[in-house]
mmCIF file of C-alpha atoms and ligand atoms in Angstrom:
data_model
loop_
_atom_site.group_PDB
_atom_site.id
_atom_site.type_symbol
_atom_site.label_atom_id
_atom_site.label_comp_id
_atom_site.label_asym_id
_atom_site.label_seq_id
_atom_site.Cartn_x
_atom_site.Cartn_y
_atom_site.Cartn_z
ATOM 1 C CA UNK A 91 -57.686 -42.999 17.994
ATOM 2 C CA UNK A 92 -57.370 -42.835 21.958
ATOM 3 C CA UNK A 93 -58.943 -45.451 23.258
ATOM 4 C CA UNK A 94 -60.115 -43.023 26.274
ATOM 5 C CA UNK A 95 -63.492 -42.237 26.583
ATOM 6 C CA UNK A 96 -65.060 -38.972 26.730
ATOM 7 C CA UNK A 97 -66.741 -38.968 29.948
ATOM 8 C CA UNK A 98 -70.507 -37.572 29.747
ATOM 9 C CA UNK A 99 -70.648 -34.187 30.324
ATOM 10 C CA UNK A 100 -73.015 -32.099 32.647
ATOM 11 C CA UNK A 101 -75.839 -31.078 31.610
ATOM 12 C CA UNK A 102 -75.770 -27.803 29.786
ATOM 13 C CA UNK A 103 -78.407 -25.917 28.507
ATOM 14 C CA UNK A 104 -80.049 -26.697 25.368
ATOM 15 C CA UNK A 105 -79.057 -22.628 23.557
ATOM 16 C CA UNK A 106 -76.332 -21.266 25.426
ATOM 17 C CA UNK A 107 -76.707 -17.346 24.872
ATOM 18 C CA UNK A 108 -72.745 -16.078 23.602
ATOM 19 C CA UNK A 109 -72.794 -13.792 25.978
ATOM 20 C CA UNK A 110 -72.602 -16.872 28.735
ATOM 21 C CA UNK A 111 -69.975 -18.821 26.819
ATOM 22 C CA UNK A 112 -67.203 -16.952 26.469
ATOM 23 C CA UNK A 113 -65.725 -13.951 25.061
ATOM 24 C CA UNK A 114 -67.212 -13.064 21.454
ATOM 25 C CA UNK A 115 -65.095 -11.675 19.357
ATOM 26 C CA UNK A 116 -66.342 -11.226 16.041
ATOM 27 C CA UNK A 117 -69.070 -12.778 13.423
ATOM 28 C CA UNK A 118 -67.253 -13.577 9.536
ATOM 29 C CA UNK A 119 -68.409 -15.278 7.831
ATOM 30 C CA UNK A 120 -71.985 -14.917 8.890
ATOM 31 C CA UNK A 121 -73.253 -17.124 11.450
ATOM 32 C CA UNK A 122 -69.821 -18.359 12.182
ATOM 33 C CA UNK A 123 -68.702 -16.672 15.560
ATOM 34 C CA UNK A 124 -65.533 -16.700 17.178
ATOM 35 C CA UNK A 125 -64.672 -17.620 20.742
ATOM 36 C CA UNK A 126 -61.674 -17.896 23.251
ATOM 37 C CA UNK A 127 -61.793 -20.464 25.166
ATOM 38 C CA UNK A 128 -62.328 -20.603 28.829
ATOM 39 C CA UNK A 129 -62.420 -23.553 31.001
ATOM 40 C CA UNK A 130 -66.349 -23.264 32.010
ATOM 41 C CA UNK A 131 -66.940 -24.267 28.462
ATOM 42 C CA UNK A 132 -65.210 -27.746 28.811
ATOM 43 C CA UNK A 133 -68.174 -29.485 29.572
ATOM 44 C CA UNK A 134 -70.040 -28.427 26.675
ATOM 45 C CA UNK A 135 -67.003 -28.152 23.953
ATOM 46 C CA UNK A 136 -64.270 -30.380 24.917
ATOM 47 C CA UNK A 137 -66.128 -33.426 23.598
ATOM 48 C CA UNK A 138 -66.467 -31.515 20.425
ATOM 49 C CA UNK A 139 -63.316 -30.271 20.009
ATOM 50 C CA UNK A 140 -62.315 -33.978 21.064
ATOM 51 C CA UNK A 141 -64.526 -35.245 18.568
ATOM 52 C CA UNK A 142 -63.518 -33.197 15.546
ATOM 53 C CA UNK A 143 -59.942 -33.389 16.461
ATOM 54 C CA UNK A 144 -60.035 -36.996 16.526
ATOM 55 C CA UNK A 145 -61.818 -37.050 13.019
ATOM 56 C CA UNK A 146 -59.409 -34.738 11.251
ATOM 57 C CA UNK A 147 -55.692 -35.616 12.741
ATOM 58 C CA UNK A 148 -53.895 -38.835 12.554
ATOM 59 C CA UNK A 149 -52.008 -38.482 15.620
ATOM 60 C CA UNK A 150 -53.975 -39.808 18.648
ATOM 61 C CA UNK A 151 -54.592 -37.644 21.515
ATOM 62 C CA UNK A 152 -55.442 -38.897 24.983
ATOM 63 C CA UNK A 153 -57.555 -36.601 27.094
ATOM 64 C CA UNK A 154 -54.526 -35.787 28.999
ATOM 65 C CA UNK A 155 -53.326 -33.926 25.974
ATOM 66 C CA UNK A 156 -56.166 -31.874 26.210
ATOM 67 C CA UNK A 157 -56.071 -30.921 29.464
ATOM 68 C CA UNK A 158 -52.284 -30.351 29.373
ATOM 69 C CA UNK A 159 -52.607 -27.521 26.407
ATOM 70 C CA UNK A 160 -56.339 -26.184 28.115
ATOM 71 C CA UNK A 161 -55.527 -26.677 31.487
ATOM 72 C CA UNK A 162 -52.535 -24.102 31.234
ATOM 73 C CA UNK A 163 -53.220 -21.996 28.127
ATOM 74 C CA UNK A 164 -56.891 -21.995 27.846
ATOM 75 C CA UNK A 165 -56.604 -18.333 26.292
ATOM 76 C CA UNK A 166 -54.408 -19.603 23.761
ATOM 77 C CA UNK A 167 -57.464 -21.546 22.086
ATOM 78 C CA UNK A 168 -59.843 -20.323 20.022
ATOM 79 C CA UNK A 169 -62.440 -21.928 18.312
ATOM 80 C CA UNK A 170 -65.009 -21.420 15.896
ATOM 81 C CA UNK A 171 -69.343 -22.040 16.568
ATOM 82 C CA UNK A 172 -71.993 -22.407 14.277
ATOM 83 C CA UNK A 173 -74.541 -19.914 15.746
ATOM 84 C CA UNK A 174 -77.343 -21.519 13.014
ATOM 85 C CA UNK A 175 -77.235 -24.679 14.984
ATOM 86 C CA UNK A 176 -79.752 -24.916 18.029
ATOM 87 C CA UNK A 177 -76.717 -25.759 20.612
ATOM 88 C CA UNK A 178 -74.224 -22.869 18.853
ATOM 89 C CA UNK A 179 -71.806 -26.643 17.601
ATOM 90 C CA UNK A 180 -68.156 -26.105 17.505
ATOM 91 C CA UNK A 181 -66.934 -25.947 13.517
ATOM 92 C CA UNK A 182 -63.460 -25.300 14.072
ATOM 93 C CA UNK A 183 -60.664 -25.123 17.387
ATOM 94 C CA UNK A 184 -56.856 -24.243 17.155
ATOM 95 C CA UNK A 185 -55.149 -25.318 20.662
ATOM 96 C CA UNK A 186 -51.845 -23.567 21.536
ATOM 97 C CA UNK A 187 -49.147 -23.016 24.408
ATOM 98 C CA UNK A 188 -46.804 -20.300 25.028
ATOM 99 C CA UNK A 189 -43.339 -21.075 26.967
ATOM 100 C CA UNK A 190 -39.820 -20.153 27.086
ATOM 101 C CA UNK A 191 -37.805 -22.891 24.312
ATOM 102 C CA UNK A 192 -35.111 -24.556 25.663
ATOM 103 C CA UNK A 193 -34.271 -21.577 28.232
ATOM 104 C CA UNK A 194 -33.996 -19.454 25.068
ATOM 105 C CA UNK A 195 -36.920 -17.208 22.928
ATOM 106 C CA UNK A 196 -40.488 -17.317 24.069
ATOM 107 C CA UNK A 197 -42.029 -19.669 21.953
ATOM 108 C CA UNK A 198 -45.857 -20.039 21.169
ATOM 109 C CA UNK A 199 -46.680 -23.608 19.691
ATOM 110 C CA UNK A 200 -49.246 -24.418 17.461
ATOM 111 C CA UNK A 201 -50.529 -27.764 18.525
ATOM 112 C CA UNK A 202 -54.091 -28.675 17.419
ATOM 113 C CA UNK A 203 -56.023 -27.242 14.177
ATOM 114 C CA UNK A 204 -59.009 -28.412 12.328
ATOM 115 C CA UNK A 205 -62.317 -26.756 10.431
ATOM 116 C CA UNK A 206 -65.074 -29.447 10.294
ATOM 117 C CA UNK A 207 -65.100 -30.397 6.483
ATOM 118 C CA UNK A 208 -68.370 -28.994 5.487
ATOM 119 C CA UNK A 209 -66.970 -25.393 6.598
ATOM 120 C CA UNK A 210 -63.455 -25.404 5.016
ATOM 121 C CA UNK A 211 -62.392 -23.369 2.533
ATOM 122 C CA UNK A 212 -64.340 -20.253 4.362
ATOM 123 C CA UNK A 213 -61.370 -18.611 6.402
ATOM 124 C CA UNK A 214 -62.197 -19.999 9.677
ATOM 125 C CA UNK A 215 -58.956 -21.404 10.641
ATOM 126 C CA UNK A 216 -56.848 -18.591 9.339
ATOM 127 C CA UNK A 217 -58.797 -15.984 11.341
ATOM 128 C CA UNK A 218 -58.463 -18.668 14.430
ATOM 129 C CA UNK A 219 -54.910 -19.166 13.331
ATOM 130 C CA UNK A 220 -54.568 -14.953 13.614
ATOM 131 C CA UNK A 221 -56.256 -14.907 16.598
ATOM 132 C CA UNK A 222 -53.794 -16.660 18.247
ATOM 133 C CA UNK A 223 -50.895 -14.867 16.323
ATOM 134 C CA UNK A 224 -51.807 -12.114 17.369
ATOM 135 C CA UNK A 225 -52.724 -13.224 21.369
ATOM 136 C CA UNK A 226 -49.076 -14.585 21.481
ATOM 137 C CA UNK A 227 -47.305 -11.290 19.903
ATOM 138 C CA UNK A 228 -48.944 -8.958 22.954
ATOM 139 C CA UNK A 229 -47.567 -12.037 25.118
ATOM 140 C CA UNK A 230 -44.465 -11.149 24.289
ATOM 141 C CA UNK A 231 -43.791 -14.201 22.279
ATOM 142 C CA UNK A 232 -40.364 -14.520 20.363
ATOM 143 C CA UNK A 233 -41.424 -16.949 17.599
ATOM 144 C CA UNK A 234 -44.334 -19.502 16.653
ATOM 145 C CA UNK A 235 -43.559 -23.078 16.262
ATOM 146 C CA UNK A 236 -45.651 -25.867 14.524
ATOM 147 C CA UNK A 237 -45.550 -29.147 13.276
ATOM 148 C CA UNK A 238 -47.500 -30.346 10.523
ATOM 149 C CA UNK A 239 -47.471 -33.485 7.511
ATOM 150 C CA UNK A 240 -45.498 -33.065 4.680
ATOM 151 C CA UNK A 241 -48.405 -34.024 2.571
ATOM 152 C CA UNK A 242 -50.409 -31.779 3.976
ATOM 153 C CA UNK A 243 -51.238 -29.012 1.711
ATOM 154 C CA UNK A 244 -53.809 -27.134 2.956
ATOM 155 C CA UNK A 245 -51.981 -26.462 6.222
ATOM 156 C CA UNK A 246 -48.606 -25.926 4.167
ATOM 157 C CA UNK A 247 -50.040 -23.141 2.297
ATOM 158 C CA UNK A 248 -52.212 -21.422 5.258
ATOM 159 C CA UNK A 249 -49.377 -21.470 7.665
ATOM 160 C CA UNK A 250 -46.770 -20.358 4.686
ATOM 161 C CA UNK A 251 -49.540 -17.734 3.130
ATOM 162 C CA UNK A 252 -49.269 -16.231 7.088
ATOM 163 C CA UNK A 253 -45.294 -15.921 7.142
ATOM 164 C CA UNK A 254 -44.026 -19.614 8.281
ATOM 165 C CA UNK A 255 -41.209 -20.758 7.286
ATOM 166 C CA UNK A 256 -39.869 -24.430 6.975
ATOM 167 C CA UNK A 257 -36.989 -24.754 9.258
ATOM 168 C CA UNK A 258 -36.976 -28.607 9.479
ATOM 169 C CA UNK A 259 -37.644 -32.001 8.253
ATOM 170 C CA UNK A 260 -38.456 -34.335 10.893
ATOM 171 C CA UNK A 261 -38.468 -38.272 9.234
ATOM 172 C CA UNK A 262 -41.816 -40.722 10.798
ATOM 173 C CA UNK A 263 -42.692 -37.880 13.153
ATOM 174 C CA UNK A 264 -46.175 -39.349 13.451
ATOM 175 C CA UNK A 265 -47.199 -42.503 15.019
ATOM 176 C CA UNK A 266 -48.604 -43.485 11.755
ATOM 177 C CA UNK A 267 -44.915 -43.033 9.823
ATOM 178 C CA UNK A 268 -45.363 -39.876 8.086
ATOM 179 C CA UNK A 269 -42.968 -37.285 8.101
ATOM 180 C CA UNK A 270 -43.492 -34.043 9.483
ATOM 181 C CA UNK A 271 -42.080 -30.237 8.986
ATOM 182 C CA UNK A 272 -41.518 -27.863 11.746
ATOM 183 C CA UNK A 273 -43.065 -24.443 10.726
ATOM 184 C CA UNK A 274 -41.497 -21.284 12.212
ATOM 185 C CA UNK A 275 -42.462 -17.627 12.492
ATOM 186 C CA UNK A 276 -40.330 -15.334 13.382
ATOM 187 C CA UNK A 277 -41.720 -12.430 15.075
ATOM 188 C CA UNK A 278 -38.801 -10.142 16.067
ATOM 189 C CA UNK A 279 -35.437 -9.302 13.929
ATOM 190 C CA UNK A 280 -32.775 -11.739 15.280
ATOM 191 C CA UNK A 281 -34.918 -14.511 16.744
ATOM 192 C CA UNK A 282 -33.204 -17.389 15.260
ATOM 193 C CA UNK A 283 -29.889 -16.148 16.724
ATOM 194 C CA UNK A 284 -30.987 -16.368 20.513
ATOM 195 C CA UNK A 285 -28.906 -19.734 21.602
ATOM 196 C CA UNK A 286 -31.145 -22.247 23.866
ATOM 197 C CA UNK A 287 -29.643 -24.871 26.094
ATOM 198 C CA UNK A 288 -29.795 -28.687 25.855
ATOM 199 C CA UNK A 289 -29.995 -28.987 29.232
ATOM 200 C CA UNK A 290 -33.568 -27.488 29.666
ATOM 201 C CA UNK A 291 -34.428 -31.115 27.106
ATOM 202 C CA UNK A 292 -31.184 -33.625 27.370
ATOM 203 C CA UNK A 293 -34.121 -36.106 25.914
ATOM 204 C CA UNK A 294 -35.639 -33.875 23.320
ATOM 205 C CA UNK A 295 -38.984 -33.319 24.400
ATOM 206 C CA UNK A 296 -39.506 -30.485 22.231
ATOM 207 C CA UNK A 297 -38.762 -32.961 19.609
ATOM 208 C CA UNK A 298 -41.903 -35.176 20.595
ATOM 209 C CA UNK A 299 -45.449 -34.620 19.115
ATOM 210 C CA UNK A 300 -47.877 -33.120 20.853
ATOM 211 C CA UNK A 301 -49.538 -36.012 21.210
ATOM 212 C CA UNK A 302 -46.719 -37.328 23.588
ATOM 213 C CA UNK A 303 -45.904 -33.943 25.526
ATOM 214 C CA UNK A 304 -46.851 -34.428 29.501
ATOM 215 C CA UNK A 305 -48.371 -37.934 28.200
ATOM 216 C CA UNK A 306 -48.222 -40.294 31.041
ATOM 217 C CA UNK A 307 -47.309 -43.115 28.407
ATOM 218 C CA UNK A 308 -43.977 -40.498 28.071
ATOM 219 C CA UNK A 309 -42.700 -39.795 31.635
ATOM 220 C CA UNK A 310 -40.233 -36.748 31.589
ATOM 221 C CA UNK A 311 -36.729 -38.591 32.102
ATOM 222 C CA UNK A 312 -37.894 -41.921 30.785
ATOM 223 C CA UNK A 313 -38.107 -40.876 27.366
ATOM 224 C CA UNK A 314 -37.666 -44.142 25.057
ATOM 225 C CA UNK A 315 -34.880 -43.719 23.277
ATOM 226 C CA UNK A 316 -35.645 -46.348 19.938
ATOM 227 C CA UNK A 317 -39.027 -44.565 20.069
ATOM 228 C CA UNK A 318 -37.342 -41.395 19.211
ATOM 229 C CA UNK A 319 -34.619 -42.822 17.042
ATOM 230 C CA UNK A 320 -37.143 -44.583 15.208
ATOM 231 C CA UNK A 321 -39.195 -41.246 14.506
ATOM 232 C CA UNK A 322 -36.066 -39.587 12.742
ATOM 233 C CA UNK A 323 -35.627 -36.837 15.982
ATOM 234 C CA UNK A 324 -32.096 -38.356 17.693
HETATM 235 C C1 COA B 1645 -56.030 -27.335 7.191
HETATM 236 C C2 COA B 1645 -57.426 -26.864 7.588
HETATM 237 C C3 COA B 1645 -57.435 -26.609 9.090
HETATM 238 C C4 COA B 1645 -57.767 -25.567 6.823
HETATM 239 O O1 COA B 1645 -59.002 -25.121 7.327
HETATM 240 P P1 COA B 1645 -59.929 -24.066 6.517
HETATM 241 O O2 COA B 1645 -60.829 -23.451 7.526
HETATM 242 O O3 COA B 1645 -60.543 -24.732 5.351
HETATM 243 O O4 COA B 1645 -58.833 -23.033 6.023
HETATM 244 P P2 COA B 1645 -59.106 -21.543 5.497
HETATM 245 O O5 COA B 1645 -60.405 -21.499 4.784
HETATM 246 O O6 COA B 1645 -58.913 -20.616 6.633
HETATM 247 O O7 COA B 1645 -57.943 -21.367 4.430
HETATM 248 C C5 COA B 1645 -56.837 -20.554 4.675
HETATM 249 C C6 COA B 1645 -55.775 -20.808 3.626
HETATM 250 O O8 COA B 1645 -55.320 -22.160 3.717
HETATM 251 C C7 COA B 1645 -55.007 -22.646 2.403
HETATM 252 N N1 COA B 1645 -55.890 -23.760 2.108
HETATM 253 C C8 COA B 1645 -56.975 -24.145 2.817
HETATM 254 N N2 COA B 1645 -57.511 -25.260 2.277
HETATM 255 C C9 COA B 1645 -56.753 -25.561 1.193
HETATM 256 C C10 COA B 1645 -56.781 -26.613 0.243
HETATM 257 N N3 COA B 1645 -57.714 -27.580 0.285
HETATM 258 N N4 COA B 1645 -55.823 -26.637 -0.710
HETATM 259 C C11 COA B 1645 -54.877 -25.699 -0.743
HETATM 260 N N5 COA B 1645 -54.792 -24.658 0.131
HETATM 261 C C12 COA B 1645 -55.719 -24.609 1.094
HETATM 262 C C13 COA B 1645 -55.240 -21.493 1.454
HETATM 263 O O9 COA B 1645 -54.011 -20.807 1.336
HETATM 264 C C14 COA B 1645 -56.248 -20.652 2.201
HETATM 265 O O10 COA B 1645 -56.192 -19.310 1.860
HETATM 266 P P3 COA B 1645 -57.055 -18.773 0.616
HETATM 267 O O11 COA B 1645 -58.459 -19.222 0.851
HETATM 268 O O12 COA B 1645 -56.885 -17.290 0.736
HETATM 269 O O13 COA B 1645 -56.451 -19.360 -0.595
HETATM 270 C C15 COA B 1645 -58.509 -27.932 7.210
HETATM 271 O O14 COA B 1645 -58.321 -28.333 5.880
HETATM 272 C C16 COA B 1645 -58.519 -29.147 8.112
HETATM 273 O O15 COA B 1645 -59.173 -29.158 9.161
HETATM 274 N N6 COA B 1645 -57.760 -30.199 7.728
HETATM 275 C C17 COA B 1645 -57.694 -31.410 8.530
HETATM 276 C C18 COA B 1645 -56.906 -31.166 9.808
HETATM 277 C C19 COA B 1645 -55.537 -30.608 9.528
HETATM 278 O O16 COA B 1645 -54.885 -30.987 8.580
HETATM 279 N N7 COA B 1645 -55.089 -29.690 10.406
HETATM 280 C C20 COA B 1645 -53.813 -29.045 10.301
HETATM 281 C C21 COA B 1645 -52.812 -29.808 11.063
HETATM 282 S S1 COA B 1645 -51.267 -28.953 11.097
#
């Protein structure tokens, strides 16, 4: 857990019509609808997505994090709102980013997915999952990178069951000592052969969890070296 507070948020109306909070997109299951995220909804939805983030993922993420992934790609999250609840709650966010790799293929990154429990097992974050897909393939986007724990099946299967493939083992990725895979989806023939160059990440930032990119516990060029060595990535 961060130990950051979420700051109270302004005062939002009690029943936000859809049309007012962002772009609707579609309503399956029923009563679920879907929404990309814009950054007039932070005072009503970053808490939550905050909240169920911080419930679901073992990694900690400072509100930094957040703002680092909403801040720059807010398009490239979409979440998921229970329109049978009197304030519309969220029930589901995926947070991505979208940037050239290493000077090489455009890369979308998956960094942040969870359904609240009492909603899994409906679809919800494979249609958000798509949703992004699909944003990052009109981007342009060369391939779709992810991280996620080796244990974790659910994730495993959705992210293989939509074309991932495992493309590496990465030993006490997490703060907490588990291991992690990296996930990859190639979305044009000959991807994996575009070359990148180390010197766009001499410290292997792209290596680091999400929870540590732009952290200011991680300065860029001050990376700390046993940290990474101890997490498997040197
Ligand atoms: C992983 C998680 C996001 C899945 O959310 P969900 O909304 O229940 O997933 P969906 O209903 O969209 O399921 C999509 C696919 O995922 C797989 N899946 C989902 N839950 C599963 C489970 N408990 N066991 C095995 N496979 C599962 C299935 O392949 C499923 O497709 P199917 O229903 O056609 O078989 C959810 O379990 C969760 O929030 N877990 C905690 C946070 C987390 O682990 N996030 C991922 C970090 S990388």
């Amino acid at each position: 857990m961060s130990n950051e507070q979420v700051r109270p948020s302004a005062p939002v109306p009690t029943t936000l019509p859809l049309s007012e909070i962002g772009k609707l997109i579609q309503s399956n299951p029923p009563n679920i609808s879907y929404i990309q995220y814009d950054i007039s909804l932070e005072p009503k939805y970053l808490p939550q997505i905050r909240a169920l983030i911080s419930k679901d993922l073992s990694e900690p993420y400072s509100i930094y994090v957040y703002r680092y992934f909403l801040y720059q790609w807010p398009e490239l999250c979409f979440i998921a709102i229970d329109t049978t609840t009197s304030e519309n709650d969220l029930v589901a966010v995926v947070i991505c980013k979208l940037e050239r790799h290493r000077g090489g293929p455009m890369r979308g990154y998956i960094a942040m997915l969870a359904t609240q429990e009492m909603h899994r097992g409906r679809g919800l974050a494979k249609t958000l999952v798509s949703k992004a897909i699909d944003l990052m393939i009109a981007k342009n986007a060369d391939e779709i990178a992810l991280e996620t724990e080796e244990t974790n099946t659910a994730a495993m299967r959705l992210y293989e069951s939509l074309g991932f493939l495992r493309s590496k083992k990465l030993h006490r990725y997490y703060l907490n000592g588990n291991s992690a895979y990296r996930l990859l989806l190639y979305l044009k023939p000959g991807v994996g052969q575009i070359p990148t160059d180390d010197f766009y990440d001499p410290f292997g930032y792209n290596d680091l969890p999400p929870s540590a990119q732009d952290d200011p516990r991680f300065p860029q060029g001050q990376a700390d070296k046993d940290d990474l060595f101890r997490r498997g990535i040197v």
